[in-house]
PDB file of N, CA and C in Angstrom:
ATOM      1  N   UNK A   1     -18.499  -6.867   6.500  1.00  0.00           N
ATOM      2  CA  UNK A   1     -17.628  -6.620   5.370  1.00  0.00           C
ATOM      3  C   UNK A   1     -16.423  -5.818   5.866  1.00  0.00           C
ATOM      4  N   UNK A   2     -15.312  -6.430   5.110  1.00  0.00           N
ATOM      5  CA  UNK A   2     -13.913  -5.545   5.911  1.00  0.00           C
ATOM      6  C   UNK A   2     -13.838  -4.218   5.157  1.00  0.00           C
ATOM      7  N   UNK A   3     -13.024  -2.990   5.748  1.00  0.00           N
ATOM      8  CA  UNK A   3     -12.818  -1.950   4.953  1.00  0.00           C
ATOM      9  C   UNK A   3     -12.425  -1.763   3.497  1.00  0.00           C
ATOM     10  N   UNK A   4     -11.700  -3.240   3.539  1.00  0.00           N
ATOM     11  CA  UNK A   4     -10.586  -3.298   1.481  1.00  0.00           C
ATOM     12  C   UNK A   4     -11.663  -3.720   0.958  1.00  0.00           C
ATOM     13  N   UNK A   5     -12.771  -4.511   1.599  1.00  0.00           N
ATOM     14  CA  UNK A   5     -14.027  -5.341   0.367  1.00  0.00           C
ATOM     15  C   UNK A   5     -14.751  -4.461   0.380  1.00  0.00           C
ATOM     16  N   UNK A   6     -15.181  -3.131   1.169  1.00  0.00           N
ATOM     17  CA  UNK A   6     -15.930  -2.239   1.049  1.00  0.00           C
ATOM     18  C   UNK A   6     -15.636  -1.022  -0.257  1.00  0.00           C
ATOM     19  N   UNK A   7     -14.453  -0.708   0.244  1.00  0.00           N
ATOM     20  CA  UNK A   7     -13.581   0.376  -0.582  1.00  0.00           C
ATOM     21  C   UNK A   7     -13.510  -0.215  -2.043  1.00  0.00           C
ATOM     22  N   UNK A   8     -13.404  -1.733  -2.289  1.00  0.00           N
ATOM     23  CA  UNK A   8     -13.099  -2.727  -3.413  1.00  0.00           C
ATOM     24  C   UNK A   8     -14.714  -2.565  -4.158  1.00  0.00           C
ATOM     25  N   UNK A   9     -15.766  -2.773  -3.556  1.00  0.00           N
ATOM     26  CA  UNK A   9     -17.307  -2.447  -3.930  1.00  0.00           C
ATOM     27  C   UNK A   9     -17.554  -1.486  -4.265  1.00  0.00           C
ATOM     28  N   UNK A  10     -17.281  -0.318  -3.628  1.00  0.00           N
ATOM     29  CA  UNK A  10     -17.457   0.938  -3.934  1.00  0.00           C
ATOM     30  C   UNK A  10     -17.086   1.612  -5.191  1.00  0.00           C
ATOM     31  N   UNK A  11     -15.118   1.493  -5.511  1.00  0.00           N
ATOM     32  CA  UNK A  11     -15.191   1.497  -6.379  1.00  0.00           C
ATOM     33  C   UNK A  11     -16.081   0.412  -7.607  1.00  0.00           C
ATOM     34  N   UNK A  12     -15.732  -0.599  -7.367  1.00  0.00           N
ATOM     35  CA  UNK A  12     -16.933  -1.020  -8.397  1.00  0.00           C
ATOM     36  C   UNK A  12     -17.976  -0.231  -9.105  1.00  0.00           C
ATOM     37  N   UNK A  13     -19.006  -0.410  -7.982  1.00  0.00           N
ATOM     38  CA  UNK A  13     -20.270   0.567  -8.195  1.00  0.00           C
ATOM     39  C   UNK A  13     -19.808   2.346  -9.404  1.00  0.00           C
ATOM     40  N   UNK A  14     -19.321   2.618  -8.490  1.00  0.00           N
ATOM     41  CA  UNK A  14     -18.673   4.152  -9.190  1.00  0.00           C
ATOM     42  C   UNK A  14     -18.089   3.845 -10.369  1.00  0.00           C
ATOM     43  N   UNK A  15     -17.449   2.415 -10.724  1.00  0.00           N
ATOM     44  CA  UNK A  15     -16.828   2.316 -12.273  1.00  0.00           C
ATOM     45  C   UNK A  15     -18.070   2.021 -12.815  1.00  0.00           C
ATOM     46  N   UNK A  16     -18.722   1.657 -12.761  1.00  0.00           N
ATOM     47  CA  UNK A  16     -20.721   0.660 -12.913  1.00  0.00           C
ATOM     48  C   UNK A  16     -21.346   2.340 -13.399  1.00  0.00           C
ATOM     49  N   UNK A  17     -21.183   3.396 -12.758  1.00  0.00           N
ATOM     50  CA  UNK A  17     -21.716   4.565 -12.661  1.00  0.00           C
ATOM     51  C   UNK A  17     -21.293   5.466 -14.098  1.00  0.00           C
ATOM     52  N   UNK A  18     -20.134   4.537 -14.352  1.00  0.00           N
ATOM     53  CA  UNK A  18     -19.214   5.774 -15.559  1.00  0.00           C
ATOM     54  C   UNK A  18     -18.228   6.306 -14.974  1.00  0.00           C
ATOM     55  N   UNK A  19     -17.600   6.749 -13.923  1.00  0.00           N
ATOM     56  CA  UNK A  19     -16.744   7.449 -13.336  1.00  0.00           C
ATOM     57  C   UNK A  19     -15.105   6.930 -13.761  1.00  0.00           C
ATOM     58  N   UNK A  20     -14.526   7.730 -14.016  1.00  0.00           N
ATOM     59  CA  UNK A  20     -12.988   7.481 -14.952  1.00  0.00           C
ATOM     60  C   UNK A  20     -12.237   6.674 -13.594  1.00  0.00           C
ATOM     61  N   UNK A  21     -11.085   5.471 -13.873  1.00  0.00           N
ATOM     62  CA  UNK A  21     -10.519   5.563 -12.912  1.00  0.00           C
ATOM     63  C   UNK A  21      -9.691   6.700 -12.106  1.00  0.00           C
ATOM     64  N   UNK A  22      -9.539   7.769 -12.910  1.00  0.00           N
ATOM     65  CA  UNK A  22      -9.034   8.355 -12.168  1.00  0.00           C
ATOM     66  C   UNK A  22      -9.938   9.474 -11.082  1.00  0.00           C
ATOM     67  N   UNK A  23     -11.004   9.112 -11.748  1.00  0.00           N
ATOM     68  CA  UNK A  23     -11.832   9.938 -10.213  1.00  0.00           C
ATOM     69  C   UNK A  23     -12.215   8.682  -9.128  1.00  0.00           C
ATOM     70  N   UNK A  24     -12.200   7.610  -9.289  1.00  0.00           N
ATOM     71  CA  UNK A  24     -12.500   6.333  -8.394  1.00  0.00           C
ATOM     72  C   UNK A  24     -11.100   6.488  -7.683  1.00  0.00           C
ATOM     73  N   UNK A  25     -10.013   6.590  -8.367  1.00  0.00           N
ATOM     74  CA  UNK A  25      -8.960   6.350  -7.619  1.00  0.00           C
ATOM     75  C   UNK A  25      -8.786   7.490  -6.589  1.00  0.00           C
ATOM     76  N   UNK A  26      -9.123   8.864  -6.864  1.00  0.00           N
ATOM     77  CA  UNK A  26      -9.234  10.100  -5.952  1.00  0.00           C
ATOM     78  C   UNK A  26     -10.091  10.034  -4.752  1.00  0.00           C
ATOM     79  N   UNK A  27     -11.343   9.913  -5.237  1.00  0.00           N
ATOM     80  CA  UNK A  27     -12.194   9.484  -3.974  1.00  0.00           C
ATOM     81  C   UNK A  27     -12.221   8.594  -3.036  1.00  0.00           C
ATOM     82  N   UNK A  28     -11.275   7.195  -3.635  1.00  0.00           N
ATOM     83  CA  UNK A  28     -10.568   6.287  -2.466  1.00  0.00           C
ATOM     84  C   UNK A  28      -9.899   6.139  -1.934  1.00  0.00           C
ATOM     85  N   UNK A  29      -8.899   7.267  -2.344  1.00  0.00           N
ATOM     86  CA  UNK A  29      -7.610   7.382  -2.190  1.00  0.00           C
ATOM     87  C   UNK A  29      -6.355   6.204  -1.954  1.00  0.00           C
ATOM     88  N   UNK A  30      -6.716   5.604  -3.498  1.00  0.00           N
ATOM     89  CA  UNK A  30      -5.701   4.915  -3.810  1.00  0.00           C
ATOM     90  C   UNK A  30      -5.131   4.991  -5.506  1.00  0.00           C
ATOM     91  N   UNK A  31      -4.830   4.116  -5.802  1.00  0.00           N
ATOM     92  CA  UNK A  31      -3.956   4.236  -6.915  1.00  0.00           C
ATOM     93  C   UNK A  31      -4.416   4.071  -8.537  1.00  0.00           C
ATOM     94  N   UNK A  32      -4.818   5.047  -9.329  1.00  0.00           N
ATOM     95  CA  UNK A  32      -5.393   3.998 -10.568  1.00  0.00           C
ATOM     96  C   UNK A  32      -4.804   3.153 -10.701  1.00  0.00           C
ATOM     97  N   UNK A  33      -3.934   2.574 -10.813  1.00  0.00           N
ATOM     98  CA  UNK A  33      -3.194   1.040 -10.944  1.00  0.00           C
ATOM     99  C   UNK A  33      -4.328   0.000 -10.272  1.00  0.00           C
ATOM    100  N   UNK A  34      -4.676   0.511  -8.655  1.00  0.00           N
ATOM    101  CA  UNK A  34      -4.919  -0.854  -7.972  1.00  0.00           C
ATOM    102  C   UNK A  34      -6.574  -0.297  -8.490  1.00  0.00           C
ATOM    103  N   UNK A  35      -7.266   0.714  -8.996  1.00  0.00           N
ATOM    104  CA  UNK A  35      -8.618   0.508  -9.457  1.00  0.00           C
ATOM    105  C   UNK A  35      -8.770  -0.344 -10.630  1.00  0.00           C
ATOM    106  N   UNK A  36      -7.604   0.093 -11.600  1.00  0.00           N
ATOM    107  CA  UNK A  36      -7.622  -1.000 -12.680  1.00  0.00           C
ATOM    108  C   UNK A  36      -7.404  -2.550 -12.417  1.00  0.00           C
ATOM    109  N   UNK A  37      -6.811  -2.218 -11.635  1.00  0.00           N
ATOM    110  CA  UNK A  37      -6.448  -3.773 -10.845  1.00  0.00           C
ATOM    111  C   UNK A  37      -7.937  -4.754 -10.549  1.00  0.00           C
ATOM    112  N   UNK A  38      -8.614  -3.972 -10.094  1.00  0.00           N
ATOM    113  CA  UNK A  38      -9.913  -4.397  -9.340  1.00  0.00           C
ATOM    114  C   UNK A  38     -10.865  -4.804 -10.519  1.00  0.00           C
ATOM    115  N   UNK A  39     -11.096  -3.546 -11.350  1.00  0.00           N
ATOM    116  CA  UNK A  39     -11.586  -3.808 -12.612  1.00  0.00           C
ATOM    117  C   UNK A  39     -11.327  -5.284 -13.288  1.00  0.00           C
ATOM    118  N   UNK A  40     -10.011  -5.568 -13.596  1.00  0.00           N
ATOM    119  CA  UNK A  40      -9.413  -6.761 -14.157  1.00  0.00           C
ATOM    120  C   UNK A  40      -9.996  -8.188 -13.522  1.00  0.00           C
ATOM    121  N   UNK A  41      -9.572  -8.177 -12.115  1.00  0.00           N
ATOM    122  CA  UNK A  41      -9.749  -8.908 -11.153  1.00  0.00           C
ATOM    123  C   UNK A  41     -11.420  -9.422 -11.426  1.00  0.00           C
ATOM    124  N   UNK A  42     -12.388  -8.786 -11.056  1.00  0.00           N
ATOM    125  CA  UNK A  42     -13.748  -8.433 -11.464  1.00  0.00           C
ATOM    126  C   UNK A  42     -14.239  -9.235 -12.813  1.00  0.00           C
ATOM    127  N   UNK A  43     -13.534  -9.130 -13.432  1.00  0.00           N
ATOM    128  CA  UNK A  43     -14.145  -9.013 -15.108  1.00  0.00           C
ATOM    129  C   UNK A  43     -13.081 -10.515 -15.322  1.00  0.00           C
ATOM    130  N   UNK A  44     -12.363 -10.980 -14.148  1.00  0.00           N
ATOM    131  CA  UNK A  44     -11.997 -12.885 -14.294  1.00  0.00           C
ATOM    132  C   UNK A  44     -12.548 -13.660 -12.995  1.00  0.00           C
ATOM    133  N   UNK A  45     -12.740 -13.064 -11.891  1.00  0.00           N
ATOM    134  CA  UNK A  45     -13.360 -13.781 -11.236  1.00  0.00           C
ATOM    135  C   UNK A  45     -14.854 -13.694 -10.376  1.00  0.00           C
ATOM    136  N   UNK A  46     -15.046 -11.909 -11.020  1.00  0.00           N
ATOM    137  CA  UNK A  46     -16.165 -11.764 -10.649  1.00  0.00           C
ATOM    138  C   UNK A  46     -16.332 -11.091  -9.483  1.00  0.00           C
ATOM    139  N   UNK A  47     -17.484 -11.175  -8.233  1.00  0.00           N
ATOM    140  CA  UNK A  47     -17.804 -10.472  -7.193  1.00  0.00           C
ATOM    141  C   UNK A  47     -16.558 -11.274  -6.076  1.00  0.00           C
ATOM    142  N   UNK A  48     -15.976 -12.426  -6.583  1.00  0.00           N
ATOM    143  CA  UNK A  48     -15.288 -13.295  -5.476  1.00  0.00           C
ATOM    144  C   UNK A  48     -14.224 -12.319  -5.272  1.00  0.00           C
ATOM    145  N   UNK A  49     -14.216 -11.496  -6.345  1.00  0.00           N
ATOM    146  CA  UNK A  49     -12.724 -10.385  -5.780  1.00  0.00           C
ATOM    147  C   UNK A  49     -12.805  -9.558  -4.984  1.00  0.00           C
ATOM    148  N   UNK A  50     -14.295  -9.311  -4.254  1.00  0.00           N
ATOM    149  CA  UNK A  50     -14.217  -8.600  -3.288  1.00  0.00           C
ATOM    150  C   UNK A  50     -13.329  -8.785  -1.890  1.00  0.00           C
ATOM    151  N   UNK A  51     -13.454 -10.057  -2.092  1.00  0.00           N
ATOM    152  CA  UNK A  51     -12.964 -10.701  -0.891  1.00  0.00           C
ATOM    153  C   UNK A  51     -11.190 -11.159  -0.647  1.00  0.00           C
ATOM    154  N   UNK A  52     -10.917 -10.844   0.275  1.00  0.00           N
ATOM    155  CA  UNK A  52      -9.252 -10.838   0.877  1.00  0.00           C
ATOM    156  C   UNK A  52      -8.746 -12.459   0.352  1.00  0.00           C
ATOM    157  N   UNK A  53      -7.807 -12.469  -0.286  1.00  0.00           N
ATOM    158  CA  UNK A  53      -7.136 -13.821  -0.864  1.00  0.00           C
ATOM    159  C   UNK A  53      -6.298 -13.355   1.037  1.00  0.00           C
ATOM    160  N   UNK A  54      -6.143 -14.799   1.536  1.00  0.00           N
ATOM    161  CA  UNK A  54      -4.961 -15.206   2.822  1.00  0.00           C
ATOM    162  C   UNK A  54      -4.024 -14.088   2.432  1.00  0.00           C
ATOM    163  N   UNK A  55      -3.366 -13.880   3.143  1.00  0.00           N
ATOM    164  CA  UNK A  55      -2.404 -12.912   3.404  1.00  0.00           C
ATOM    165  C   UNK A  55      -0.497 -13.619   4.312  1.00  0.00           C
ATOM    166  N   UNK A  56      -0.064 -13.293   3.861  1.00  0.00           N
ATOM    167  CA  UNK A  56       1.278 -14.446   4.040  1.00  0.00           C
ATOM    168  C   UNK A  56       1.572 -13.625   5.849  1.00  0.00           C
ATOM    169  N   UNK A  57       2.588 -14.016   6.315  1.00  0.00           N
ATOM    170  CA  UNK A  57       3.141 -13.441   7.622  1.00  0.00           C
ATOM    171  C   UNK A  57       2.127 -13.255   8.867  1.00  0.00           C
ATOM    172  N   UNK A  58       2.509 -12.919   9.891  1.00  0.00           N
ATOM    173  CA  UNK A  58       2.218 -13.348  10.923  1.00  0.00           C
ATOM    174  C   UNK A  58       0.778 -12.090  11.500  1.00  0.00           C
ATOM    175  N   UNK A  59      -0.498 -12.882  11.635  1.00  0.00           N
ATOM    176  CA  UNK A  59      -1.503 -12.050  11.566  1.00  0.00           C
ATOM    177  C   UNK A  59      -1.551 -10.733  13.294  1.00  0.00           C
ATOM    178  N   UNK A  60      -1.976  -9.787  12.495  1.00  0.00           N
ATOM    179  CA  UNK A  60      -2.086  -8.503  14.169  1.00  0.00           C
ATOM    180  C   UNK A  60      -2.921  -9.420  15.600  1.00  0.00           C
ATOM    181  N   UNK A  61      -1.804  -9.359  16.113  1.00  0.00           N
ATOM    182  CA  UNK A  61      -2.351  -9.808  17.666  1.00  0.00           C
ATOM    183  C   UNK A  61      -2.691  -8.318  18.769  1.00  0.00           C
ATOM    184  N   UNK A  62      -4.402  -8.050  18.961  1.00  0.00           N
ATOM    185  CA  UNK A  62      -4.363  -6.941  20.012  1.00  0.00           C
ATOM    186  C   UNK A  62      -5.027  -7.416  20.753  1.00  0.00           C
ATOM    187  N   UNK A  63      -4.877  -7.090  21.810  1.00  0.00           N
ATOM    188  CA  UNK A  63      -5.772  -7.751  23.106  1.00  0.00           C
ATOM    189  C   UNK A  63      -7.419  -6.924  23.383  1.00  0.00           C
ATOM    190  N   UNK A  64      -7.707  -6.940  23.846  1.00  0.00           N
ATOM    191  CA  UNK A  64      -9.396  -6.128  23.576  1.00  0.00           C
ATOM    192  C   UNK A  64      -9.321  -4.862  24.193  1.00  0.00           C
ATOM    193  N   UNK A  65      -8.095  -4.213  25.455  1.00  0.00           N
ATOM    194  CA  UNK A  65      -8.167  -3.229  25.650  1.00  0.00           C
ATOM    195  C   UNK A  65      -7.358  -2.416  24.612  1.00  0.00           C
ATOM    196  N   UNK A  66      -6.952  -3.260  23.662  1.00  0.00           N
ATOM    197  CA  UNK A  66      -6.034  -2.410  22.849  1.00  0.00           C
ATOM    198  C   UNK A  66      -6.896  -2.179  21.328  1.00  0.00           C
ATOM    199  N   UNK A  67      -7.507  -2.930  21.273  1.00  0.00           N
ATOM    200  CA  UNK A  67      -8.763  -2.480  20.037  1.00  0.00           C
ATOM    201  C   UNK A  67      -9.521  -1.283  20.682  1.00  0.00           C
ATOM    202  N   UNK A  68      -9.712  -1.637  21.844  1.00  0.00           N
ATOM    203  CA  UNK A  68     -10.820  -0.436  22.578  1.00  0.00           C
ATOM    204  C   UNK A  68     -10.269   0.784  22.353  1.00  0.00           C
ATOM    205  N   UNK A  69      -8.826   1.064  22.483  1.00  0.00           N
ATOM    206  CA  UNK A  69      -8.553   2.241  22.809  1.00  0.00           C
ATOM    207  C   UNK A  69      -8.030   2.844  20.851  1.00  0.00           C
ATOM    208  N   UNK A  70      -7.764   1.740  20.015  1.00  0.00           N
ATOM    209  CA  UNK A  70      -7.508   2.295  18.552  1.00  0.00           C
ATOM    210  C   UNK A  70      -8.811   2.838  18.168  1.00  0.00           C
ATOM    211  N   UNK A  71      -9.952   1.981  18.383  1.00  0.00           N
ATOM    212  CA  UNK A  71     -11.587   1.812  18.177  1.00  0.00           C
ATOM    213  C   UNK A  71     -11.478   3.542  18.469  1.00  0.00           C
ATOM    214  N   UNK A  72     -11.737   3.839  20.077  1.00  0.00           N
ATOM    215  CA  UNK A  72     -11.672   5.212  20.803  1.00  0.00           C
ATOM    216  C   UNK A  72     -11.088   6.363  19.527  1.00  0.00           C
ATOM    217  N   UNK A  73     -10.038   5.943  19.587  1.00  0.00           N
ATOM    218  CA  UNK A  73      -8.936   6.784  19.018  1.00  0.00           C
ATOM    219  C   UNK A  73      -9.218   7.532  17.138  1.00  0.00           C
ATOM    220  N   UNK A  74     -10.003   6.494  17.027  1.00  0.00           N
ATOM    221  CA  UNK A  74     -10.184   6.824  15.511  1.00  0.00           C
ATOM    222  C   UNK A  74     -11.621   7.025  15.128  1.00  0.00           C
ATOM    223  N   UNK A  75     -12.813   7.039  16.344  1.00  0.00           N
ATOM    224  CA  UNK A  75     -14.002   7.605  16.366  1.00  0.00           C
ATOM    225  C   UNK A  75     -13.789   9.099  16.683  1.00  0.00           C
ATOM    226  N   UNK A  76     -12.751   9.274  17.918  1.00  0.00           N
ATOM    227  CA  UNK A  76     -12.532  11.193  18.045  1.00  0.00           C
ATOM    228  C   UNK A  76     -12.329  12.132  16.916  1.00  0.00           C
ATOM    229  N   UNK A  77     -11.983  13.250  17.444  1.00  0.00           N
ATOM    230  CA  UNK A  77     -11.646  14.382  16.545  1.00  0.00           C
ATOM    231  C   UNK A  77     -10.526  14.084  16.163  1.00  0.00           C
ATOM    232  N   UNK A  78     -10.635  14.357  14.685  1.00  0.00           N
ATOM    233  CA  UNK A  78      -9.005  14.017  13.631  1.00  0.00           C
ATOM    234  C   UNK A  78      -8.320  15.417  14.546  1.00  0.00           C
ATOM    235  N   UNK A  79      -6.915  15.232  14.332  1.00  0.00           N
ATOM    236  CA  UNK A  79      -6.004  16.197  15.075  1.00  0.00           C
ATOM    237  C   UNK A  79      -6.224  17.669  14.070  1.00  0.00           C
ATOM    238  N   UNK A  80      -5.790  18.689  14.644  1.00  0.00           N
ATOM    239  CA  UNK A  80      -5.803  20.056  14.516  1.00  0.00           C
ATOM    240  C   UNK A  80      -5.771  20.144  12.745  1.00  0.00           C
ATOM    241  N   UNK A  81      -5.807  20.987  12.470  1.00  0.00           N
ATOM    242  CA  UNK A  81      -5.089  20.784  10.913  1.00  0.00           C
ATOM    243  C   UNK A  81      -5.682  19.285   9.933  1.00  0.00           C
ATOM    244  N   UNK A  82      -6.734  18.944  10.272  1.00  0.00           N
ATOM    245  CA  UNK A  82      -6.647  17.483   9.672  1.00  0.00           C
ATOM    246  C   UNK A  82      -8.015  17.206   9.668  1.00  0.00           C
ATOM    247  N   UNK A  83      -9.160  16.943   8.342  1.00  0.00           N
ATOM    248  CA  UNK A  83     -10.066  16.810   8.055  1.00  0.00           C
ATOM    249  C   UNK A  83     -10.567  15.483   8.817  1.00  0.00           C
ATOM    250  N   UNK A  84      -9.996  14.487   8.404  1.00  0.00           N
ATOM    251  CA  UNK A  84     -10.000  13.250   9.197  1.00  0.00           C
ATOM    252  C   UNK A  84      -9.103  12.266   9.621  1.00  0.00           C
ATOM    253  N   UNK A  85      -9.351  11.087  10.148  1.00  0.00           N
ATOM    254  CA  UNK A  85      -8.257   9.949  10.361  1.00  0.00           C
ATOM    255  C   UNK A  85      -7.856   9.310   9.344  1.00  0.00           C
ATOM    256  N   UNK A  86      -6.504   9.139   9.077  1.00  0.00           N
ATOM    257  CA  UNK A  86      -6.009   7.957   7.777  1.00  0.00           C
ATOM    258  C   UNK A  86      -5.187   7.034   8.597  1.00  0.00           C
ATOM    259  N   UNK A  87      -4.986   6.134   8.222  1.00  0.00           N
ATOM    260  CA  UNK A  87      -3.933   5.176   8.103  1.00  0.00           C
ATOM    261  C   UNK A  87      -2.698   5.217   7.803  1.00  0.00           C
ATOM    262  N   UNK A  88      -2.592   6.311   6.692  1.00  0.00           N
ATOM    263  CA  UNK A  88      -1.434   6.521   6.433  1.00  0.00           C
ATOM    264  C   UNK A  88      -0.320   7.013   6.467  1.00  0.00           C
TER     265      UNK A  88
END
């Protein structure tokens, strides 16, 4: 399962639980918009929304020493000052 269908489940579950979007959206750290989003999505097509619709433009090309070393990079210690790794 990729990280967005995981994070996409999760909230689920936690809206399933009672939890407001706006505490789903805190703990995932994304947007009530895109939890409501999910919600919507969910409630027309069901569990199929877990899953990534194609994506337009030209897909990430890394070669395997270069996964190895992001892989590396984001199992270590988050930097000084910094609870953990983001993306963002």
């Amino acid at each position: 399962m990729k990280a967005r269908e995981y994070k996409r489940a999760t909230g689920l579950l936690e809206m399933d639980r009672g939890k407001t979007l706006k505490a789903v959206s805190q703990t995932l750290g994304v947007s009530e918009n895109t939890v409501r989003s999910w919600r919507e999505r969910y409630g027309q097509e069901g569990l199929q929304m877990l899953h990534d619709k194609p994506r337009s433009g030209r897909p990430v090309e890394l070669e395997g020493e270069q996964r190895a070393k992001i892989t590396a990079l984001a199992c270590s210690e988050a930097p000084m000052g910094h609870e953990r790794w983001t993306f963002r």
